[in-house]
CSV table of C-alpha atoms in Angstrom, one decimal:
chain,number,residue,atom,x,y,z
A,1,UNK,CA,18.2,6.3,-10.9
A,2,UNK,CA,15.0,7.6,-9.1
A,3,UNK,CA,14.4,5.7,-6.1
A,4,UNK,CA,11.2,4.4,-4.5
A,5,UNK,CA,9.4,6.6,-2.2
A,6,UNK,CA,8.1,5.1,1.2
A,7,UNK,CA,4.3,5.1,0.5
A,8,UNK,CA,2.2,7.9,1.8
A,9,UNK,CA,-0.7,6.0,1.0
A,10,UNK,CA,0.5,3.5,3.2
A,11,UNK,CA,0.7,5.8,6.0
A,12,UNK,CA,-2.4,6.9,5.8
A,13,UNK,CA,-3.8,3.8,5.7
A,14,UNK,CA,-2.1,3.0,8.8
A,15,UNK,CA,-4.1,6.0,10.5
A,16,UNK,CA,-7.6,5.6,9.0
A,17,UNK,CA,-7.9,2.0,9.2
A,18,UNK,CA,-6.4,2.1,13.0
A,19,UNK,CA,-8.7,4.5,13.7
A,20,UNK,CA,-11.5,2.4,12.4
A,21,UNK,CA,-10.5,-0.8,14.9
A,22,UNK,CA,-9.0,0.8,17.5
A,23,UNK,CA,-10.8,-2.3,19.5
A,24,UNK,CA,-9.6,-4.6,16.9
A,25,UNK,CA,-6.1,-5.8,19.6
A,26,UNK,CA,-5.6,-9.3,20.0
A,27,UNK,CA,-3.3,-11.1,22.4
A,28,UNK,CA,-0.2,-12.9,21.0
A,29,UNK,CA,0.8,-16.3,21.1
A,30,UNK,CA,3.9,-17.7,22.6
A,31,UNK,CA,6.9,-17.0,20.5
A,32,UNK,CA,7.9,-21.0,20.9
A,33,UNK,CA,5.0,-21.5,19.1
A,34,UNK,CA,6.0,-20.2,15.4
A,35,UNK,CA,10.1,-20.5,15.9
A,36,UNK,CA,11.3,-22.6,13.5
A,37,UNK,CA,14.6,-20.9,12.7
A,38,UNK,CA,15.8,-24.2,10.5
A,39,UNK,CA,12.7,-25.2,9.3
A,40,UNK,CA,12.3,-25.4,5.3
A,41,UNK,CA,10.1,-26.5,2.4
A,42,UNK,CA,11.7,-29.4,1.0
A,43,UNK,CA,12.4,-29.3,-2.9
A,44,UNK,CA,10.0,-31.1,-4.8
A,45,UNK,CA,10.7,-32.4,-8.8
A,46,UNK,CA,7.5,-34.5,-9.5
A,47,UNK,CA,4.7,-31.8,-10.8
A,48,UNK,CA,3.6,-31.1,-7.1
A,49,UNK,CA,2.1,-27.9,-7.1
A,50,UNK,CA,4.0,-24.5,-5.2
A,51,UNK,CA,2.2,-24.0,-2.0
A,52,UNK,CA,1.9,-19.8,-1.0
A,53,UNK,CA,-0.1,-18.2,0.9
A,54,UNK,CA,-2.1,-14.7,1.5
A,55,UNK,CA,-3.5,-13.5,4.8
A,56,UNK,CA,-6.1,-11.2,4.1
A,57,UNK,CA,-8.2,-9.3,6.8
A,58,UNK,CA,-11.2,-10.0,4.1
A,59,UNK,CA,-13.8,-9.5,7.2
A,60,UNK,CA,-12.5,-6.6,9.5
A,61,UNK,CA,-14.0,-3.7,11.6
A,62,UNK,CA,-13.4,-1.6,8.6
A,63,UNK,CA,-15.6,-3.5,6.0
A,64,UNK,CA,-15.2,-6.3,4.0
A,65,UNK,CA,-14.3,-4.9,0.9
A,66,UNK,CA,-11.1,-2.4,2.6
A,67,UNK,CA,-8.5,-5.0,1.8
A,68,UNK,CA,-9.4,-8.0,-0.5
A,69,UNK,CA,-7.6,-5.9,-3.9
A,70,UNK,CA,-4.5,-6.9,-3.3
A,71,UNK,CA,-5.6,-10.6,-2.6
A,72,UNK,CA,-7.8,-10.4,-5.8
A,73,UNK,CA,-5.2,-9.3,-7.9
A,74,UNK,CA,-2.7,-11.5,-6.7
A,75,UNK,CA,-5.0,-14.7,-7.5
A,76,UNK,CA,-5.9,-13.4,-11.2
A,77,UNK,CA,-1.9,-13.2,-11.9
A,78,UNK,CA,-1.1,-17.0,-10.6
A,79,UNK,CA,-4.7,-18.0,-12.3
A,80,UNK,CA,-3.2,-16.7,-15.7
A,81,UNK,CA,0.4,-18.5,-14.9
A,82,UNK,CA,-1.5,-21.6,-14.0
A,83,UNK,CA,-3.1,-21.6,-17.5
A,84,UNK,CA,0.0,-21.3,-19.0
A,85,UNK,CA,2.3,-24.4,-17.5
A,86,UNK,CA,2.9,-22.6,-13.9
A,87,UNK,CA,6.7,-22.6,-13.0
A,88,UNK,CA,8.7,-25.0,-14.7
A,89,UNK,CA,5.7,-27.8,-15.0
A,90,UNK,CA,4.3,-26.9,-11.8
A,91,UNK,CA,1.1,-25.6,-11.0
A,92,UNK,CA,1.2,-22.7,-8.2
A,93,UNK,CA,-1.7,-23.5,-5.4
A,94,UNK,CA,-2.8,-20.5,-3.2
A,95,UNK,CA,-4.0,-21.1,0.3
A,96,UNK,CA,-5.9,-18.4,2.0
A,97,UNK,CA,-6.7,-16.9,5.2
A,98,UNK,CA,-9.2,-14.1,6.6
A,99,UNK,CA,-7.4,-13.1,9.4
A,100,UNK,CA,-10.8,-10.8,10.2
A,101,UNK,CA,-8.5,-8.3,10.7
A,102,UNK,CA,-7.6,-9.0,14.9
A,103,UNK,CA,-3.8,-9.8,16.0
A,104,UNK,CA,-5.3,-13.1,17.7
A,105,UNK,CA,-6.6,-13.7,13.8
A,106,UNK,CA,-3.9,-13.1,12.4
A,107,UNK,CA,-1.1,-15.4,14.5
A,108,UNK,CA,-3.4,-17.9,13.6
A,109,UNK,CA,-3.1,-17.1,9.8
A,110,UNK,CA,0.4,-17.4,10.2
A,111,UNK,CA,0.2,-20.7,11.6
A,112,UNK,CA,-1.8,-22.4,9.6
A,113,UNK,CA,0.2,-21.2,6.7
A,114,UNK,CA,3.8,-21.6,7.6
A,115,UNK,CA,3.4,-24.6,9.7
A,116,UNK,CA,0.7,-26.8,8.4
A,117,UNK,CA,0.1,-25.9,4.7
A,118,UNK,CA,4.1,-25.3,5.2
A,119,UNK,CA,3.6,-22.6,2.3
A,120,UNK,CA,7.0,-21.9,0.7
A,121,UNK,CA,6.3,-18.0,0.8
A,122,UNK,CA,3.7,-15.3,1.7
A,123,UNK,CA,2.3,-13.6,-1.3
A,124,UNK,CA,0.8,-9.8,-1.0
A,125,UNK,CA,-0.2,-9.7,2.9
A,126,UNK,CA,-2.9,-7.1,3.6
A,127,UNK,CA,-3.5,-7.0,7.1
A,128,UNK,CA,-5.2,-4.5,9.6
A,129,UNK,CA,-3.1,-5.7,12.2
A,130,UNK,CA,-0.2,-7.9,11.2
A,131,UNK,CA,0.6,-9.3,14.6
A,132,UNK,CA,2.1,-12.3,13.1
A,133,UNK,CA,4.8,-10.8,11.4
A,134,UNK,CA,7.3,-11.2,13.9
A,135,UNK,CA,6.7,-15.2,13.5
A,136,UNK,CA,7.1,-15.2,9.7
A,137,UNK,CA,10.6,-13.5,9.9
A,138,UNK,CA,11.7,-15.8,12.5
A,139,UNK,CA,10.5,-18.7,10.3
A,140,UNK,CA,12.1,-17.2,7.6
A,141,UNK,CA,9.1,-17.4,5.2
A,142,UNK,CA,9.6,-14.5,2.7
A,143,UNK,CA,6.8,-12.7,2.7
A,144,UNK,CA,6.8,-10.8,-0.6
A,145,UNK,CA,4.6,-7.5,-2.1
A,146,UNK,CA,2.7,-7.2,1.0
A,147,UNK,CA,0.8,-3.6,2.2
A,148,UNK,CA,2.7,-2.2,4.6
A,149,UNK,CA,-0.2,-0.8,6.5
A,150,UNK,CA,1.7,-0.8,9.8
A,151,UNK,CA,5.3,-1.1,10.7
A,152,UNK,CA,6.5,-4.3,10.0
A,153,UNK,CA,7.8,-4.5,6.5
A,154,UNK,CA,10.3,-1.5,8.2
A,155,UNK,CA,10.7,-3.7,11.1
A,156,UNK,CA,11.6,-7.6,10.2
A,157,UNK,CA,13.8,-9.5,8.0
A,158,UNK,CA,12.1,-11.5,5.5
A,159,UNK,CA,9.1,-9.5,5.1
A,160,UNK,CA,9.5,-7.5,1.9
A,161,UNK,CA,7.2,-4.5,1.7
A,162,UNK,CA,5.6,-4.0,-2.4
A,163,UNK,CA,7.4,-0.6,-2.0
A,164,UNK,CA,10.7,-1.3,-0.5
A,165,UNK,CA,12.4,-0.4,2.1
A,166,UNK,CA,15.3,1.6,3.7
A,167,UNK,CA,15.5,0.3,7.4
A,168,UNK,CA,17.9,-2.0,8.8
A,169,UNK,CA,14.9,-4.5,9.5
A,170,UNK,CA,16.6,-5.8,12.4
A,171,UNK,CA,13.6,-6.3,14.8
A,172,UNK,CA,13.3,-2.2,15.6
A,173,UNK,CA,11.0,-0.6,13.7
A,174,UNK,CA,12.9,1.9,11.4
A,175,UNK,CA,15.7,3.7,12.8
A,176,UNK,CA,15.3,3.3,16.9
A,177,UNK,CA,11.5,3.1,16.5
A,178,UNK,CA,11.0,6.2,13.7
A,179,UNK,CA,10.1,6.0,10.6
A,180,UNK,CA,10.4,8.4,7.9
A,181,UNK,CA,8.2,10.2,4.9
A,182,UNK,CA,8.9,12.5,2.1
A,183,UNK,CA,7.5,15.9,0.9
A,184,UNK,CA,7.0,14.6,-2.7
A,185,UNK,CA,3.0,14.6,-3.3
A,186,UNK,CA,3.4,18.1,-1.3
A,187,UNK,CA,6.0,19.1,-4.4
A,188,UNK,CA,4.2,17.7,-6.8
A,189,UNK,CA,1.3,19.8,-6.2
A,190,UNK,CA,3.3,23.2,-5.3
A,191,UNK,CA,5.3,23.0,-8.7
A,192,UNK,CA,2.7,21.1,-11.2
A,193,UNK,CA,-0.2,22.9,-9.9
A,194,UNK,CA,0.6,25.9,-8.0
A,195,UNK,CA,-0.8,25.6,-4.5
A,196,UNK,CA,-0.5,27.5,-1.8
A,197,UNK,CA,-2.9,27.1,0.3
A,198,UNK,CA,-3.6,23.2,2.1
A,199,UNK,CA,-5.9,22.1,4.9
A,200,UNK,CA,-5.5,18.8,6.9
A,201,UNK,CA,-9.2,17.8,7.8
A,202,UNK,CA,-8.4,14.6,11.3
A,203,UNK,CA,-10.1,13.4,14.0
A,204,UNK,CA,-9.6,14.0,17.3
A,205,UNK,CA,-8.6,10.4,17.6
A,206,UNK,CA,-5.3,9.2,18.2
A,207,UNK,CA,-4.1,7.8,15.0
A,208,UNK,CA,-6.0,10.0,13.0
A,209,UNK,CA,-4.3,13.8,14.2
A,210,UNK,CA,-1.1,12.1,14.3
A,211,UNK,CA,-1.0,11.1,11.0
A,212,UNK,CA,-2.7,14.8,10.7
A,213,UNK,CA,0.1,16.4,12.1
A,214,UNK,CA,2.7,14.5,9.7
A,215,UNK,CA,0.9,15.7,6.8
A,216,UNK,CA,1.1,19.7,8.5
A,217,UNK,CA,4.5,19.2,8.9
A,218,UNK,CA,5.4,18.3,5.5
A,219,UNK,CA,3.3,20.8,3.5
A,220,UNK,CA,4.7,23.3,5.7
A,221,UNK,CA,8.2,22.0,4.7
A,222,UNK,CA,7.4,22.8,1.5
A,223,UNK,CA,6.4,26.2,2.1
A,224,UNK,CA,2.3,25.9,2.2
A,225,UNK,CA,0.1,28.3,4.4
A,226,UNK,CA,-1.6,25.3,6.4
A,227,UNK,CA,-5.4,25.3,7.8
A,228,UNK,CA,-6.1,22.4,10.6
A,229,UNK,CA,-9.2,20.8,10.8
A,230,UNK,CA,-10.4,18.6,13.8
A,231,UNK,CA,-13.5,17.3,14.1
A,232,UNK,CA,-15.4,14.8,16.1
A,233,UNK,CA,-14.9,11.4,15.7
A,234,UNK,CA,-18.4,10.4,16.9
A,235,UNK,CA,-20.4,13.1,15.5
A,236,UNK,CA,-18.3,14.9,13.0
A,237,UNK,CA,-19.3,18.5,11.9
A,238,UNK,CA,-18.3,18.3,8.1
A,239,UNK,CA,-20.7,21.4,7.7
A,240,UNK,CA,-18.8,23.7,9.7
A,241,UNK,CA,-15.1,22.6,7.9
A,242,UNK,CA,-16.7,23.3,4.5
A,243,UNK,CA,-17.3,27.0,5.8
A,244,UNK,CA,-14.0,27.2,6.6
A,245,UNK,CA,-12.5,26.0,3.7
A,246,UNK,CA,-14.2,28.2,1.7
A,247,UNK,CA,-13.4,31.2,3.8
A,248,UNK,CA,-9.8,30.3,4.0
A,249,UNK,CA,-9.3,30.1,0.6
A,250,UNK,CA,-7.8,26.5,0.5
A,251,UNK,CA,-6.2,25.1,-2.8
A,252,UNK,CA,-5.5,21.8,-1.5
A,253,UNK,CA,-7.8,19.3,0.7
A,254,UNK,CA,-6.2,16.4,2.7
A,255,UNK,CA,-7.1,13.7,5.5
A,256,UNK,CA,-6.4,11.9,8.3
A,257,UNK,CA,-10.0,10.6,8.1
A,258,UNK,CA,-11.9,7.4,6.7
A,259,UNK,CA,-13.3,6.7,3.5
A,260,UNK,CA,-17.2,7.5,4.8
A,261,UNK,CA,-15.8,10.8,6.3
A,262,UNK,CA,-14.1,11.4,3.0
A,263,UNK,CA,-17.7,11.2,1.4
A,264,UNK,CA,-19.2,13.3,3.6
A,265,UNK,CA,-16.5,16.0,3.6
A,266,UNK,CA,-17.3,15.6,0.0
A,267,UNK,CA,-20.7,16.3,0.3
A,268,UNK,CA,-20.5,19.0,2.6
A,269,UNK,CA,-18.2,21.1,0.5
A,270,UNK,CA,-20.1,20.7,-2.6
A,271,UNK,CA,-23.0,22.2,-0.4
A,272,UNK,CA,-21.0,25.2,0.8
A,273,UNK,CA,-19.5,25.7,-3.1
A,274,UNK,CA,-16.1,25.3,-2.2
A,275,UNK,CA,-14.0,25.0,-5.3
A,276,UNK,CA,-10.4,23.5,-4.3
A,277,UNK,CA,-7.8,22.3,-7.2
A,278,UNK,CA,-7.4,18.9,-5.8
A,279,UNK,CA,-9.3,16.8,-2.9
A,280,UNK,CA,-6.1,14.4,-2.6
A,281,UNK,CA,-6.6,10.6,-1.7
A,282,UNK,CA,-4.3,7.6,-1.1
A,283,UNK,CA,-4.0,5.1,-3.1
A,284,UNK,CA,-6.4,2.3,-1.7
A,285,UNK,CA,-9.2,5.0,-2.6
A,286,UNK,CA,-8.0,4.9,-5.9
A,287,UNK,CA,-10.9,2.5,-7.4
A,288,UNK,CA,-13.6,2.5,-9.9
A,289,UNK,CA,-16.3,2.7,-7.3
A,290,UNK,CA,-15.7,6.4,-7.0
A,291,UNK,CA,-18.9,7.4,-8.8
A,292,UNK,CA,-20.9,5.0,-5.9
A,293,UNK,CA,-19.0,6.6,-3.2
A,294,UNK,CA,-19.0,10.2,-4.0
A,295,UNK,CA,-22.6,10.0,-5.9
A,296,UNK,CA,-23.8,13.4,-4.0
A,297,UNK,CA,-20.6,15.2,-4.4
A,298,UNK,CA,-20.2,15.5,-8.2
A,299,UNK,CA,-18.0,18.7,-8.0
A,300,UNK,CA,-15.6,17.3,-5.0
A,301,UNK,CA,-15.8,14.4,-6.7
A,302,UNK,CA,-13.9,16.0,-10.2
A,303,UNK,CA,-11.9,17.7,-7.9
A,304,UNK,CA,-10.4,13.8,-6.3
A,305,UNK,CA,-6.3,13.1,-6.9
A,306,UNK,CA,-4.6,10.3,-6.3
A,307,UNK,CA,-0.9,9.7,-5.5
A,308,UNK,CA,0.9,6.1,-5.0
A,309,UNK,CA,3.8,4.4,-6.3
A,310,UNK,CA,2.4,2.1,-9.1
A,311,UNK,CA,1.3,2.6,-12.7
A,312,UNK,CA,-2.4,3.8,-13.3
A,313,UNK,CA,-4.6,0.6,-13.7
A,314,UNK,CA,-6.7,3.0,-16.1
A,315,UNK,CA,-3.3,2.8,-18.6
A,316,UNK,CA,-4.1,0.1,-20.8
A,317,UNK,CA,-1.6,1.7,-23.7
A,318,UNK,CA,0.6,0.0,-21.6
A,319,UNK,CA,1.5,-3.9,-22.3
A,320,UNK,CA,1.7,-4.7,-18.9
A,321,UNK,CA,-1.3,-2.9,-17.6
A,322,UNK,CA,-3.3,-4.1,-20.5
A,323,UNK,CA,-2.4,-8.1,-19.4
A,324,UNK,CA,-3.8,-6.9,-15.5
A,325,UNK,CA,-6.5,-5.5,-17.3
A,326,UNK,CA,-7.6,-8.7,-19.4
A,327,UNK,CA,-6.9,-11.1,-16.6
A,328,UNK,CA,-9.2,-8.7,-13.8
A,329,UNK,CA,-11.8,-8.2,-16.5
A,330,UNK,CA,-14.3,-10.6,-14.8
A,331,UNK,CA,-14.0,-8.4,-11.6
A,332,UNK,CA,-16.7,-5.8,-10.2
A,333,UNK,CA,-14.5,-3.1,-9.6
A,334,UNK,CA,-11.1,-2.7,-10.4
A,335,UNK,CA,-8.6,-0.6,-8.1
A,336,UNK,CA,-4.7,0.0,-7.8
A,337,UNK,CA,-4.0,-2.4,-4.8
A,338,UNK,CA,-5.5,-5.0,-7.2
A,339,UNK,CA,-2.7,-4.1,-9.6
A,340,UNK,CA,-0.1,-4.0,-6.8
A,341,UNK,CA,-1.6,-7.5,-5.7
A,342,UNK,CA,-0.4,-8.7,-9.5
A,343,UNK,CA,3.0,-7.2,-9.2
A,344,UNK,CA,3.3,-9.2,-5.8
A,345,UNK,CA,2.5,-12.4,-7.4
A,346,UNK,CA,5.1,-11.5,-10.5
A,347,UNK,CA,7.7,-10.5,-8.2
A,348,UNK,CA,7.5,-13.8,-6.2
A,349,UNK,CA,7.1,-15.9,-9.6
A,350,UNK,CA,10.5,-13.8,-11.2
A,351,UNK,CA,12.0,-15.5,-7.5
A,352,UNK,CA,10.6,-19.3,-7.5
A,353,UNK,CA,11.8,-19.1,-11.5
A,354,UNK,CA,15.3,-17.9,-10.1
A,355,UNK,CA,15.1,-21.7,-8.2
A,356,UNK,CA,14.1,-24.3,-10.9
A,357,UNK,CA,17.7,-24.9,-11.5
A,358,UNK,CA,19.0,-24.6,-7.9
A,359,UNK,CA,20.2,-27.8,-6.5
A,360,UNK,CA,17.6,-27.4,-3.8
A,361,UNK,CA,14.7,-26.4,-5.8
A,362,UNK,CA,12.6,-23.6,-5.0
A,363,UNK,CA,12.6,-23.6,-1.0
A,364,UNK,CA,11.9,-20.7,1.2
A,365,UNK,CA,16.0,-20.5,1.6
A,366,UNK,CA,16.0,-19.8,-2.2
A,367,UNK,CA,13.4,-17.5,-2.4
A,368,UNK,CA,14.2,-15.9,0.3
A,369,UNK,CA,18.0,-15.6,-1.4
A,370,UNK,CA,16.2,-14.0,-4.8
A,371,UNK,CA,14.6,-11.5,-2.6
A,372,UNK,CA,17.7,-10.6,-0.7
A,373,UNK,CA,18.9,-9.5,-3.7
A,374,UNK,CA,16.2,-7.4,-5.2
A,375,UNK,CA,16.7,-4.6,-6.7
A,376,UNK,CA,15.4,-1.9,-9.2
A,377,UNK,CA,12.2,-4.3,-9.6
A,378,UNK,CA,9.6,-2.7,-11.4
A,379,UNK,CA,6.8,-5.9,-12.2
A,380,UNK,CA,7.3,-4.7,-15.8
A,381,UNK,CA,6.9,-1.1,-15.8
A,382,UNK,CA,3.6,-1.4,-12.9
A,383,UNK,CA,6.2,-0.2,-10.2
A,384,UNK,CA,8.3,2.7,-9.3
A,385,UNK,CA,11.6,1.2,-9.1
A,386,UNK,CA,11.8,-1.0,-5.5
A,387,UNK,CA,14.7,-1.3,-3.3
A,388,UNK,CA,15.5,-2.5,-0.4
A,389,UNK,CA,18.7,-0.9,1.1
A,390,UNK,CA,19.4,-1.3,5.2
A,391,UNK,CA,20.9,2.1,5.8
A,392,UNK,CA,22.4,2.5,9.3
A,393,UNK,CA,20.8,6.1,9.3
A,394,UNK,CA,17.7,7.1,7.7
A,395,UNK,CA,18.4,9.8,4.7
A,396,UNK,CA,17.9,13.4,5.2
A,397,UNK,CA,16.5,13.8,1.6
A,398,UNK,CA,16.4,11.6,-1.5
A,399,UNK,CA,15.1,11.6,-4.8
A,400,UNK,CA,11.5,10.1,-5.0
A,401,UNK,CA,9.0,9.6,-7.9
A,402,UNK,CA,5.3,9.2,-7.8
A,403,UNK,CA,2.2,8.4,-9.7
A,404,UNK,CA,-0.2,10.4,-10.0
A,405,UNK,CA,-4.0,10.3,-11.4
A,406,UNK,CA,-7.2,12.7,-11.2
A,407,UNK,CA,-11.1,11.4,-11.3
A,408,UNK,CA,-12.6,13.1,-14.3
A,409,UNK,CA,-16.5,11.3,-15.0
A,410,UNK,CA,-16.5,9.8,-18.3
A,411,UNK,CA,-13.0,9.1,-18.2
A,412,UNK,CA,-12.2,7.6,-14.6
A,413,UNK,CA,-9.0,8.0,-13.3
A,414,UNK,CA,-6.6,10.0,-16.0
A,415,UNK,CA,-2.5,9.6,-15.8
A,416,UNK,CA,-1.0,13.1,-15.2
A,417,UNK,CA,2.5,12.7,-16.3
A,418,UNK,CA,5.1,9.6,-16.6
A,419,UNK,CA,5.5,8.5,-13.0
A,420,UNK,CA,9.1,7.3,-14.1
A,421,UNK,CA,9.8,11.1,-14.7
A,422,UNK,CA,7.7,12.7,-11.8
A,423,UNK,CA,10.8,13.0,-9.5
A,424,UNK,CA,11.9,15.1,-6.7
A,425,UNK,CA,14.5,15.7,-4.5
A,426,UNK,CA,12.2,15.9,-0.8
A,427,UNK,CA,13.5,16.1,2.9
A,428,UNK,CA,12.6,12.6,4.9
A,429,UNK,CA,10.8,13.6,7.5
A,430,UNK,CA,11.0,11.5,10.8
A,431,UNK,CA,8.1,10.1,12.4
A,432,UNK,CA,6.5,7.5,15.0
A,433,UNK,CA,3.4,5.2,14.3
């Protein structure tokens, strides 16, 4: 069975946010005060409502639109199961928290949550810096379908990423601090589409070229002629990577960079005529606000890919993105994490349902149990298969399928291929965030 890939998109939100708050570090609170190893909901049979939670950093450095889609998508899904009975009679209440996307923020999120609203789970977490995470595991509140945006849903128990994970999960982040990431959307676009030719456009920030120097490594893995391009992170000259790309010859165009930068580079390639086959983005770029953000950059803008691990929100022949679809219609934009949001909430809904005939109700314990067990969950056909598998020592290869979607105007974003049968067998390549 093909098996979930650890998200690129992820990763690369991990570098372009960071780079965007790189100020953006709180302090941490005493461990004492989150540690409530024993500590559980008690079961409730009366009607009350189930308390969860999402931590959202809704105002951050990086805008206040960067991370509310999974939060939004989330709330839609239990709005729906609220109008049709909730879980077994009882009405599911979501508690929220802007964690304005600082670690000092965010601990107090997690505090709120776990120990006064005493929430029996977290539901699609999308933090800049989740600082707190560390306290929910050893509170032992599942938190379920979040973003793994930085290293945690590879680092604790109890936190259960929305694409799965690999790693022990024992308190070390991956295997003795690395991570790894396959060469699949590098694959895709060799075999599919016959590249050959790739440039890495970072900044000459921190988090930016490493992320920069992942992606080299991996296209060059899988045999691509490479082109690096730094520039500034103050006063980036887009002008003078366009001329390059253009004299280099490049087929493919990706980034270590943010979502403004992305526009400009846009801009200044449509300027300089350079024709690429794909401009490839992650997947939190993969919205219907693409005509507003690339509006001056019609030709990069036709030229936009997208690669993630979930099911186009554009395929509405399918039953359970048409239900997303109907339930988000009142939205201004829709966008994938929104859809990822709604297969969070599902996935903890399948768990609380597991409960309603447990002896002790649906408790963070039981919940907690349900996830333990996951395996092969797809939220209906919206996910590439999610597992989560402690391996002692990270795979050298495995097989990994992906979704995949290019921007055409008129149409939005069009499905290329069944991501259940877009499957390779990649090298993981180690790395450190």
């Amino acid at each position: 069975m093909p098996r979930p890939r650890r998200c690129r998109a992820a990763e690369a939100a991990a570098a372009v946010l960071l780079l965007a708050a790189v100020t953006a570090c709180g302090s941490r609170l005493p461990e004492s005060d989150f540690e409530h190893r024993e500590r559980t909901t008690a079961p409730a049979r009366d009607g009350t409502p189930i308390r969860v939670g999402i931590v959202t950093s809704a105002t951050s450095p990086v805008g206040g639109d960067a991370f509310t889609g999974p939060r939004d998508g989330a709330k839609a899904f239990f709005d729906r199961l609220n109008a049709r009975g909730g879980i077994d009679g009882r009405r599911i209440e979501v508690r929220e928290c802007d964690d304005g996307g600082s670690g000092v923020g965010n601990n107090t999120c997690v505090h709120q949550l776990i120990d006064e609203d005493e929430v029996v789970a977290l539901v699609a977490t999308t933090s800049l810096d989740y600082a707190g995470a560390s306290r929910v595991s050893h509170a032992r509140v599942p938190d379920i379908g979040g973003q793994p945006i930085g290293a945690a849903y590879d680092t604790w128990p109890h936190l259960y990423g929305v694409y799965g994970s690999l790693a022990p999960r024992d308190g070390t982040t991956g295997w003795d601090g690395r991570q790894i990431g396959g060469t699949e959307v590098y694959r895709y676009f060799k075999r599919e589409q016959g590249a050959r030719t790739a440039a890495v456009v970072s900044y000459n920030q921190a988090a930016s070229a490493a992320y920069g120097r992942l992606v080299e490594r991996g296209l060059k893995a899988e045999g691509y002629r490479v082109v690096t391009e730094q520039v500034d992170f103050a006063l980036p000259n887009f002008r003078a990577v366009a001329a390059d790309l253009k004299q280099q010859g490049v087929d493919l165009v990706f980034d270590a960079i943010d979502s403004h930068g992305n526009a400009q580079l846009c801009e200044a390639m449509d300027r300089a005529g350079v024709r690429v086959t794909a401009k490839v983005t992650n997947v939190q770029n993969w919205t219907s606000a693409v005509p507003d953000d690339y509006k001056d950059a019609p030709r990069c803008r036709n030229a936009l890919w997208a690669t993630g691990s979930s099911r186009n929100y554009e395929d509405t022949d399918h039953k359970a993105v048409r239900e997303f679809r109907d339930a988000t219609k009142g939205l201004k934009t829709h966008s994938q994490w929104q859809l990822e949001g709604w297969a969070a909430a599902m996935w903890f809904t399948d768990a609380a349902q597991s409960c309603t005939k447990a002896a002790e109700g649906i408790t963070r314990a039981c919940v907690d149990a349900y996830m333990n067990r996951s395996e092969g969950f797809t939220a209906d056909g919206l996910l590439v298969p999610v597992r989560f598998e402690r391996l002692a020592e990270p795979p050298a290869s495995r097989r990994t399928c992906l979704s995949v979607a290019r921007w055409e105007d008129g149409r939005g974003w069009v499905t290329q291929g069944d991501m259940d049968g877009t499957c390779f067998d990649v090298p993981q390549l180690p790395y450190q965030q």
